[in-house]
Amino acid sequence: MNEPTVINTIVDQLRQQGCGIGPDEYEADLIGAGLNSVTMVRLLSVLEEEFDVEFAVARLFREPVTVARLAAEIVSQHGRAVTLP
């Protein structure tokens, strides 16, 4: 799994929820750009399921939530995964 693939999935999910976003907006605060809280919760839920991750919501919302931050968090969580024999 790589960050560009994750970003594409996030952007696709945003489009499915009626929020188009271009590459120049990947660092933009999604809430500040007009994404409402209900749509944000749906997005996070879908991403958690899609990528088998869990967002620490309180920590996540301490800073602006952006496509780039979400992708980095997902990739980071997969990098920390431990495979047991």
PDB file of N, CA and C in Angstrom:
ATOM      1  N   MET A   1       0.853  -1.174   0.000  1.00  0.00           N
ATOM      2  CA  MET A   1       0.000   0.000   0.000  1.00  0.00           C
ATOM      3  C   MET A   1       0.895   1.232   0.000  1.00  0.00           C
ATOM      4  N   ASN A   2       0.569   2.167  -0.882  1.00  0.00           N
ATOM      5  CA  ASN A   2       1.352   3.393  -0.936  1.00  0.00           C
ATOM      6  C   ASN A   2       0.423   4.596  -0.821  1.00  0.00           C
ATOM      7  N   GLU A   3       1.032   5.722  -0.493  1.00  0.00           N
ATOM      8  CA  GLU A   3       0.252   6.938  -0.234  1.00  0.00           C
ATOM      9  C   GLU A   3      -0.576   7.399  -1.438  1.00  0.00           C
ATOM     10  N   PRO A   4      -0.036   7.394  -2.671  1.00  0.00           N
ATOM     11  CA  PRO A   4      -0.881   7.812  -3.810  1.00  0.00           C
ATOM     12  C   PRO A   4      -2.135   6.952  -3.972  1.00  0.00           C
ATOM     13  N   THR A   5      -2.023   5.659  -3.752  1.00  0.00           N
ATOM     14  CA  THR A   5      -3.187   4.773  -3.848  1.00  0.00           C
ATOM     15  C   THR A   5      -4.211   5.121  -2.780  1.00  0.00           C
ATOM     16  N   VAL A   6      -3.733   5.385  -1.570  1.00  0.00           N
ATOM     17  CA  VAL A   6      -4.630   5.740  -0.467  1.00  0.00           C
ATOM     18  C   VAL A   6      -5.302   7.076  -0.762  1.00  0.00           C
ATOM     19  N   ILE A   7      -4.540   8.043  -1.248  1.00  0.00           N
ATOM     20  CA  ILE A   7      -5.107   9.353  -1.587  1.00  0.00           C
ATOM     21  C   ILE A   7      -6.209   9.190  -2.629  1.00  0.00           C
ATOM     22  N   ASN A   8      -5.967   8.393  -3.651  1.00  0.00           N
ATOM     23  CA  ASN A   8      -6.988   8.168  -4.680  1.00  0.00           C
ATOM     24  C   ASN A   8      -8.261   7.585  -4.087  1.00  0.00           C
ATOM     25  N   THR A   9      -8.122   6.662  -3.163  1.00  0.00           N
ATOM     26  CA  THR A   9      -9.295   6.065  -2.516  1.00  0.00           C
ATOM     27  C   THR A   9     -10.044   7.107  -1.691  1.00  0.00           C
ATOM     28  N   ILE A  10      -9.316   7.937  -0.952  1.00  0.00           N
ATOM     29  CA  ILE A  10      -9.953   8.982  -0.150  1.00  0.00           C
ATOM     30  C   ILE A  10     -10.716   9.951  -1.056  1.00  0.00           C
ATOM     31  N   VAL A  11     -10.076  10.379  -2.128  1.00  0.00           N
ATOM     32  CA  VAL A  11     -10.708  11.319  -3.069  1.00  0.00           C
ATOM     33  C   VAL A  11     -11.942  10.689  -3.707  1.00  0.00           C
ATOM     34  N   ASP A  12     -11.860   9.416  -4.063  1.00  0.00           N
ATOM     35  CA  ASP A  12     -13.025   8.721  -4.622  1.00  0.00           C
ATOM     36  C   ASP A  12     -14.167   8.676  -3.618  1.00  0.00           C
ATOM     37  N   GLN A  13     -13.859   8.404  -2.374  1.00  0.00           N
ATOM     38  CA  GLN A  13     -14.892   8.370  -1.337  1.00  0.00           C
ATOM     39  C   GLN A  13     -15.523   9.750  -1.148  1.00  0.00           C
ATOM     40  N   LEU A  14     -14.703  10.786  -1.184  1.00  0.00           N
ATOM     41  CA  LEU A  14     -15.236  12.146  -1.072  1.00  0.00           C
ATOM     42  C   LEU A  14     -16.176  12.457  -2.235  1.00  0.00           C
ATOM     43  N   ARG A  15     -15.787  12.053  -3.436  1.00  0.00           N
ATOM     44  CA  ARG A  15     -16.641  12.287  -4.607  1.00  0.00           C
ATOM     45  C   ARG A  15     -17.966  11.549  -4.476  1.00  0.00           C
ATOM     46  N   GLN A  16     -17.916  10.320  -3.988  1.00  0.00           N
ATOM     47  CA  GLN A  16     -19.144   9.543  -3.796  1.00  0.00           C
ATOM     48  C   GLN A  16     -20.077  10.217  -2.800  1.00  0.00           C
ATOM     49  N   GLN A  17     -19.517  11.004  -1.897  1.00  0.00           N
ATOM     50  CA  GLN A  17     -20.324  11.710  -0.908  1.00  0.00           C
ATOM     51  C   GLN A  17     -20.620  13.142  -1.339  1.00  0.00           C
ATOM     52  N   GLY A  18     -20.347  13.435  -2.619  1.00  0.00           N
ATOM     53  CA  GLY A  18     -20.709  14.732  -3.171  1.00  0.00           C
ATOM     54  C   GLY A  18     -19.713  15.838  -2.947  1.00  0.00           C
ATOM     55  N   CYS A  19     -18.496  15.498  -2.607  1.00  0.00           N
ATOM     56  CA  CYS A  19     -17.480  16.517  -2.333  1.00  0.00           C
ATOM     57  C   CYS A  19     -16.285  16.287  -3.249  1.00  0.00           C
ATOM     58  N   GLY A  20     -16.239  17.017  -4.351  1.00  0.00           N
ATOM     59  CA  GLY A  20     -15.111  16.906  -5.264  1.00  0.00           C
ATOM     60  C   GLY A  20     -13.922  17.679  -4.741  1.00  0.00           C
ATOM     61  N   ILE A  21     -12.739  17.106  -4.881  1.00  0.00           N
ATOM     62  CA  ILE A  21     -11.531  17.762  -4.400  1.00  0.00           C
ATOM     63  C   ILE A  21     -10.398  17.468  -5.383  1.00  0.00           C
ATOM     64  N   GLY A  22      -9.631  18.483  -5.709  1.00  0.00           N
ATOM     65  CA  GLY A  22      -8.533  18.329  -6.653  1.00  0.00           C
ATOM     66  C   GLY A  22      -7.200  18.225  -5.949  1.00  0.00           C
ATOM     67  N   PRO A  23      -6.159  17.845  -6.676  1.00  0.00           N
ATOM     68  CA  PRO A  23      -4.830  17.676  -6.088  1.00  0.00           C
ATOM     69  C   PRO A  23      -4.311  18.905  -5.347  1.00  0.00           C
ATOM     70  N   ASP A  24      -4.692  20.085  -5.796  1.00  0.00           N
ATOM     71  CA  ASP A  24      -4.236  21.306  -5.128  1.00  0.00           C
ATOM     72  C   ASP A  24      -4.917  21.508  -3.778  1.00  0.00           C
ATOM     73  N   GLU A  25      -5.888  20.662  -3.446  1.00  0.00           N
ATOM     74  CA  GLU A  25      -6.624  20.796  -2.182  1.00  0.00           C
ATOM     75  C   GLU A  25      -6.319  19.670  -1.187  1.00  0.00           C
ATOM     76  N   TYR A  26      -5.351  18.821  -1.479  1.00  0.00           N
ATOM     77  CA  TYR A  26      -5.046  17.693  -0.600  1.00  0.00           C
ATOM     78  C   TYR A  26      -4.528  18.133   0.771  1.00  0.00           C
ATOM     79  N   GLU A  27      -4.006  19.349   0.851  1.00  0.00           N
ATOM     80  CA  GLU A  27      -3.521  19.882   2.130  1.00  0.00           C
ATOM     81  C   GLU A  27      -4.547  20.811   2.788  1.00  0.00           C
ATOM     82  N   ALA A  28      -5.701  20.976   2.160  1.00  0.00           N
ATOM     83  CA  ALA A  28      -6.738  21.878   2.689  1.00  0.00           C
ATOM     84  C   ALA A  28      -7.533  21.193   3.788  1.00  0.00           C
ATOM     85  N   ASP A  29      -7.897  21.963   4.800  1.00  0.00           N
ATOM     86  CA  ASP A  29      -8.746  21.478   5.885  1.00  0.00           C
ATOM     87  C   ASP A  29     -10.114  21.113   5.306  1.00  0.00           C
ATOM     88  N   LEU A  30     -10.504  19.849   5.426  1.00  0.00           N
ATOM     89  CA  LEU A  30     -11.758  19.393   4.831  1.00  0.00           C
ATOM     90  C   LEU A  30     -12.974  20.069   5.459  1.00  0.00           C
ATOM     91  N   ILE A  31     -12.950  20.291   6.760  1.00  0.00           N
ATOM     92  CA  ILE A  31     -14.072  20.972   7.423  1.00  0.00           C
ATOM     93  C   ILE A  31     -14.125  22.426   6.958  1.00  0.00           C
ATOM     94  N   GLY A  32     -12.986  23.080   6.901  1.00  0.00           N
ATOM     95  CA  GLY A  32     -12.925  24.461   6.433  1.00  0.00           C
ATOM     96  C   GLY A  32     -13.340  24.599   4.977  1.00  0.00           C
ATOM     97  N   ALA A  33     -13.165  23.518   4.204  1.00  0.00           N
ATOM     98  CA  ALA A  33     -13.535  23.533   2.788  1.00  0.00           C
ATOM     99  C   ALA A  33     -15.011  23.206   2.579  1.00  0.00           C
ATOM    100  N   GLY A  34     -15.736  23.000   3.675  1.00  0.00           N
ATOM    101  CA  GLY A  34     -17.175  22.798   3.551  1.00  0.00           C
ATOM    102  C   GLY A  34     -17.686  21.401   3.840  1.00  0.00           C
ATOM    103  N   LEU A  35     -16.814  20.459   4.150  1.00  0.00           N
ATOM    104  CA  LEU A  35     -17.265  19.112   4.486  1.00  0.00           C
ATOM    105  C   LEU A  35     -17.926  19.162   5.861  1.00  0.00           C
ATOM    106  N   ASN A  36     -19.180  18.724   5.947  1.00  0.00           N
ATOM    107  CA  ASN A  36     -19.852  18.801   7.245  1.00  0.00           C
ATOM    108  C   ASN A  36     -19.471  17.612   8.121  1.00  0.00           C
ATOM    109  N   SER A  37     -19.811  17.702   9.394  1.00  0.00           N
ATOM    110  CA  SER A  37     -19.387  16.685  10.354  1.00  0.00           C
ATOM    111  C   SER A  37     -19.978  15.311  10.062  1.00  0.00           C
ATOM    112  N   VAL A  38     -21.203  15.252   9.575  1.00  0.00           N
ATOM    113  CA  VAL A  38     -21.824  13.963   9.258  1.00  0.00           C
ATOM    114  C   VAL A  38     -21.068  13.287   8.120  1.00  0.00           C
ATOM    115  N   THR A  39     -20.739  14.048   7.090  1.00  0.00           N
ATOM    116  CA  THR A  39     -19.987  13.499   5.964  1.00  0.00           C
ATOM    117  C   THR A  39     -18.594  13.077   6.405  1.00  0.00           C
ATOM    118  N   MET A  40     -17.974  13.842   7.294  1.00  0.00           N
ATOM    119  CA  MET A  40     -16.645  13.492   7.805  1.00  0.00           C
ATOM    120  C   MET A  40     -16.694  12.165   8.561  1.00  0.00           C
ATOM    121  N   VAL A  41     -17.700  11.982   9.396  1.00  0.00           N
ATOM    122  CA  VAL A  41     -17.832  10.738  10.150  1.00  0.00           C
ATOM    123  C   VAL A  41     -18.036   9.562   9.193  1.00  0.00           C
ATOM    124  N   ARG A  42     -18.864   9.754   8.178  1.00  0.00           N
ATOM    125  CA  ARG A  42     -19.063   8.696   7.169  1.00  0.00           C
ATOM    126  C   ARG A  42     -17.755   8.367   6.469  1.00  0.00           C
ATOM    127  N   LEU A  43     -17.021   9.401   6.082  1.00  0.00           N
ATOM    128  CA  LEU A  43     -15.750   9.203   5.398  1.00  0.00           C
ATOM    129  C   LEU A  43     -14.792   8.402   6.279  1.00  0.00           C
ATOM    130  N   LEU A  44     -14.640   8.809   7.524  1.00  0.00           N
ATOM    131  CA  LEU A  44     -13.728   8.111   8.424  1.00  0.00           C
ATOM    132  C   LEU A  44     -14.144   6.656   8.623  1.00  0.00           C
ATOM    133  N   SER A  45     -15.434   6.431   8.746  1.00  0.00           N
ATOM    134  CA  SER A  45     -15.948   5.073   8.924  1.00  0.00           C
ATOM    135  C   SER A  45     -15.629   4.194   7.715  1.00  0.00           C
ATOM    136  N   VAL A  46     -15.871   4.731   6.525  1.00  0.00           N
ATOM    137  CA  VAL A  46     -15.588   3.982   5.298  1.00  0.00           C
ATOM    138  C   VAL A  46     -14.092   3.695   5.183  1.00  0.00           C
ATOM    139  N   LEU A  47     -13.257   4.684   5.498  1.00  0.00           N
ATOM    140  CA  LEU A  47     -11.810   4.495   5.395  1.00  0.00           C
ATOM    141  C   LEU A  47     -11.307   3.477   6.410  1.00  0.00           C
ATOM    142  N   GLU A  48     -11.870   3.512   7.619  1.00  0.00           N
ATOM    143  CA  GLU A  48     -11.477   2.519   8.627  1.00  0.00           C
ATOM    144  C   GLU A  48     -11.770   1.108   8.138  1.00  0.00           C
ATOM    145  N   GLU A  49     -12.928   0.937   7.553  1.00  0.00           N
ATOM    146  CA  GLU A  49     -13.313  -0.371   7.042  1.00  0.00           C
ATOM    147  C   GLU A  49     -12.490  -0.760   5.812  1.00  0.00           C
ATOM    148  N   GLU A  50     -12.336   0.171   4.899  1.00  0.00           N
ATOM    149  CA  GLU A  50     -11.618  -0.091   3.645  1.00  0.00           C
ATOM    150  C   GLU A  50     -10.162  -0.486   3.884  1.00  0.00           C
ATOM    151  N   PHE A  51      -9.510   0.199   4.826  1.00  0.00           N
ATOM    152  CA  PHE A  51      -8.077  -0.008   5.044  1.00  0.00           C
ATOM    153  C   PHE A  51      -7.754  -0.769   6.332  1.00  0.00           C
ATOM    154  N   ASP A  52      -8.784  -1.192   7.054  1.00  0.00           N
ATOM    155  CA  ASP A  52      -8.589  -1.922   8.303  1.00  0.00           C
ATOM    156  C   ASP A  52      -7.692  -1.134   9.261  1.00  0.00           C
ATOM    157  N   VAL A  53      -8.099   0.110   9.508  1.00  0.00           N
ATOM    158  CA  VAL A  53      -7.391   0.999  10.433  1.00  0.00           C
ATOM    159  C   VAL A  53      -8.397   1.542  11.435  1.00  0.00           C
ATOM    160  N   GLU A  54      -7.884   2.194  12.455  1.00  0.00           N
ATOM    161  CA  GLU A  54      -8.748   2.853  13.427  1.00  0.00           C
ATOM    162  C   GLU A  54      -8.181   4.236  13.700  1.00  0.00           C
ATOM    163  N   PHE A  55      -8.987   5.245  13.453  1.00  0.00           N
ATOM    164  CA  PHE A  55      -8.558   6.616  13.697  1.00  0.00           C
ATOM    165  C   PHE A  55      -8.808   6.984  15.152  1.00  0.00           C
ATOM    166  N   ALA A  56      -7.829   7.616  15.769  1.00  0.00           N
ATOM    167  CA  ALA A  56      -8.003   8.200  17.101  1.00  0.00           C
ATOM    168  C   ALA A  56      -8.616   9.578  16.854  1.00  0.00           C
ATOM    169  N   VAL A  57      -9.940   9.641  16.881  1.00  0.00           N
ATOM    170  CA  VAL A  57     -10.668  10.833  16.448  1.00  0.00           C
ATOM    171  C   VAL A  57     -10.269  12.071  17.245  1.00  0.00           C
ATOM    172  N   ALA A  58     -10.148  11.944  18.550  1.00  0.00           N
ATOM    173  CA  ALA A  58      -9.778  13.115  19.357  1.00  0.00           C
ATOM    174  C   ALA A  58      -8.416  13.657  18.929  1.00  0.00           C
ATOM    175  N   ARG A  59      -7.462  12.778  18.692  1.00  0.00           N
ATOM    176  CA  ARG A  59      -6.132  13.204  18.243  1.00  0.00           C
ATOM    177  C   ARG A  59      -6.195  13.738  16.818  1.00  0.00           C
ATOM    178  N   LEU A  60      -6.963  13.073  15.977  1.00  0.00           N
ATOM    179  CA  LEU A  60      -7.074  13.467  14.576  1.00  0.00           C
ATOM    180  C   LEU A  60      -7.579  14.901  14.426  1.00  0.00           C
ATOM    181  N   PHE A  61      -8.555  15.277  15.248  1.00  0.00           N
ATOM    182  CA  PHE A  61      -9.176  16.596  15.109  1.00  0.00           C
ATOM    183  C   PHE A  61      -8.438  17.709  15.857  1.00  0.00           C
ATOM    184  N   ARG A  62      -7.285  17.404  16.455  1.00  0.00           N
ATOM    185  CA  ARG A  62      -6.486  18.461  17.094  1.00  0.00           C
ATOM    186  C   ARG A  62      -5.875  19.399  16.059  1.00  0.00           C
ATOM    187  N   GLU A  63      -5.717  18.885  14.849  1.00  0.00           N
ATOM    188  CA  GLU A  63      -5.170  19.666  13.740  1.00  0.00           C
ATOM    189  C   GLU A  63      -6.147  19.563  12.574  1.00  0.00           C
ATOM    190  N   PRO A  64      -6.010  20.434  11.583  1.00  0.00           N
ATOM    191  CA  PRO A  64      -6.909  20.330  10.424  1.00  0.00           C
ATOM    192  C   PRO A  64      -6.838  18.937   9.792  1.00  0.00           C
ATOM    193  N   VAL A  65      -8.003  18.404   9.454  1.00  0.00           N
ATOM    194  CA  VAL A  65      -8.078  17.102   8.800  1.00  0.00           C
ATOM    195  C   VAL A  65      -8.004  17.340   7.296  1.00  0.00           C
ATOM    196  N   THR A  66      -6.977  16.778   6.678  1.00  0.00           N
ATOM    197  CA  THR A  66      -6.760  16.944   5.249  1.00  0.00           C
ATOM    198  C   THR A  66      -6.652  15.570   4.593  1.00  0.00           C
ATOM    199  N   VAL A  67      -6.784  15.537   3.296  1.00  0.00           N
ATOM    200  CA  VAL A  67      -6.602  14.288   2.556  1.00  0.00           C
ATOM    201  C   VAL A  67      -5.193  13.752   2.812  1.00  0.00           C
ATOM    202  N   ALA A  68      -4.218  14.636   2.764  1.00  0.00           N
ATOM    203  CA  ALA A  68      -2.828  14.222   2.965  1.00  0.00           C
ATOM    204  C   ALA A  68      -2.614  13.627   4.359  1.00  0.00           C
ATOM    205  N   ARG A  69      -3.184  14.244   5.392  1.00  0.00           N
ATOM    206  CA  ARG A  69      -3.038  13.719   6.757  1.00  0.00           C
ATOM    207  C   ARG A  69      -3.725  12.373   6.912  1.00  0.00           C
ATOM    208  N   LEU A  70      -4.913  12.235   6.339  1.00  0.00           N
ATOM    209  CA  LEU A  70      -5.617  10.954   6.426  1.00  0.00           C
ATOM    210  C   LEU A  70      -4.801   9.861   5.744  1.00  0.00           C
ATOM    211  N   ALA A  71      -4.272  10.154   4.567  1.00  0.00           N
ATOM    212  CA  ALA A  71      -3.476   9.163   3.842  1.00  0.00           C
ATOM    213  C   ALA A  71      -2.219   8.790   4.629  1.00  0.00           C
ATOM    214  N   ALA A  72      -1.543   9.779   5.180  1.00  0.00           N
ATOM    215  CA  ALA A  72      -0.333   9.511   5.961  1.00  0.00           C
ATOM    216  C   ALA A  72      -0.652   8.656   7.185  1.00  0.00           C
ATOM    217  N   GLU A  73      -1.768   8.919   7.828  1.00  0.00           N
ATOM    218  CA  GLU A  73      -2.171   8.141   8.999  1.00  0.00           C
ATOM    219  C   GLU A  73      -2.457   6.685   8.616  1.00  0.00           C
ATOM    220  N   ILE A  74      -3.140   6.486   7.517  1.00  0.00           N
ATOM    221  CA  ILE A  74      -3.461   5.127   7.061  1.00  0.00           C
ATOM    222  C   ILE A  74      -2.182   4.369   6.721  1.00  0.00           C
ATOM    223  N   VAL A  75      -1.302   4.986   5.948  1.00  0.00           N
ATOM    224  CA  VAL A  75      -0.048   4.341   5.564  1.00  0.00           C
ATOM    225  C   VAL A  75       0.791   4.046   6.807  1.00  0.00           C
ATOM    226  N   SER A  76       0.810   4.978   7.744  1.00  0.00           N
ATOM    227  CA  SER A  76       1.580   4.803   8.978  1.00  0.00           C
ATOM    228  C   SER A  76       1.057   3.613   9.783  1.00  0.00           C
ATOM    229  N   GLN A  77      -0.258   3.508   9.899  1.00  0.00           N
ATOM    230  CA  GLN A  77      -0.827   2.396  10.658  1.00  0.00           C
ATOM    231  C   GLN A  77      -0.485   1.058  10.008  1.00  0.00           C
ATOM    232  N   HIS A  78      -0.470   1.016   8.702  1.00  0.00           N
ATOM    233  CA  HIS A  78      -0.104  -0.237   8.035  1.00  0.00           C
ATOM    234  C   HIS A  78       1.373  -0.532   8.178  1.00  0.00           C
ATOM    235  N   GLY A  79       2.175   0.490   8.296  1.00  0.00           N
ATOM    236  CA  GLY A  79       3.616   0.310   8.504  1.00  0.00           C
ATOM    237  C   GLY A  79       3.918  -0.237   9.880  1.00  0.00           C
ATOM    238  N   ARG A  80       3.030   0.024  10.849  1.00  0.00           N
ATOM    239  CA  ARG A  80       3.211  -0.454  12.215  1.00  0.00           C
ATOM    240  C   ARG A  80       2.645  -1.840  12.438  1.00  0.00           C
ATOM    241  N   ALA A  81       1.947  -2.349  11.445  1.00  0.00           N
ATOM    242  CA  ALA A  81       1.299  -3.654  11.609  1.00  0.00           C
ATOM    243  C   ALA A  81       2.349  -4.728  11.854  1.00  0.00           C
ATOM    244  N   VAL A  82       2.029  -5.618  12.766  1.00  0.00           N
ATOM    245  CA  VAL A  82       2.922  -6.719  13.096  1.00  0.00           C
ATOM    246  C   VAL A  82       2.308  -8.003  12.601  1.00  0.00           C
ATOM    247  N   THR A  83       3.067  -8.763  11.855  1.00  0.00           N
ATOM    248  CA  THR A  83       2.601 -10.051  11.368  1.00  0.00           C
ATOM    249  C   THR A  83       3.111 -11.140  12.306  1.00  0.00           C
ATOM    250  N   LEU A  84       2.197 -11.882  12.880  1.00  0.00           N
ATOM    251  CA  LEU A  84       2.577 -12.963  13.781  1.00  0.00           C
ATOM    252  C   LEU A  84       2.711 -14.258  13.002  1.00  0.00           C
ATOM    253  N   PRO A  85       3.660 -15.109  13.407  1.00  0.00           N
ATOM    254  CA  PRO A  85       3.830 -16.386  12.702  1.00  0.00           C
ATOM    255  C   PRO A  85       2.632 -17.298  12.869  1.00  0.00           C
TER     256      PRO A  85
END
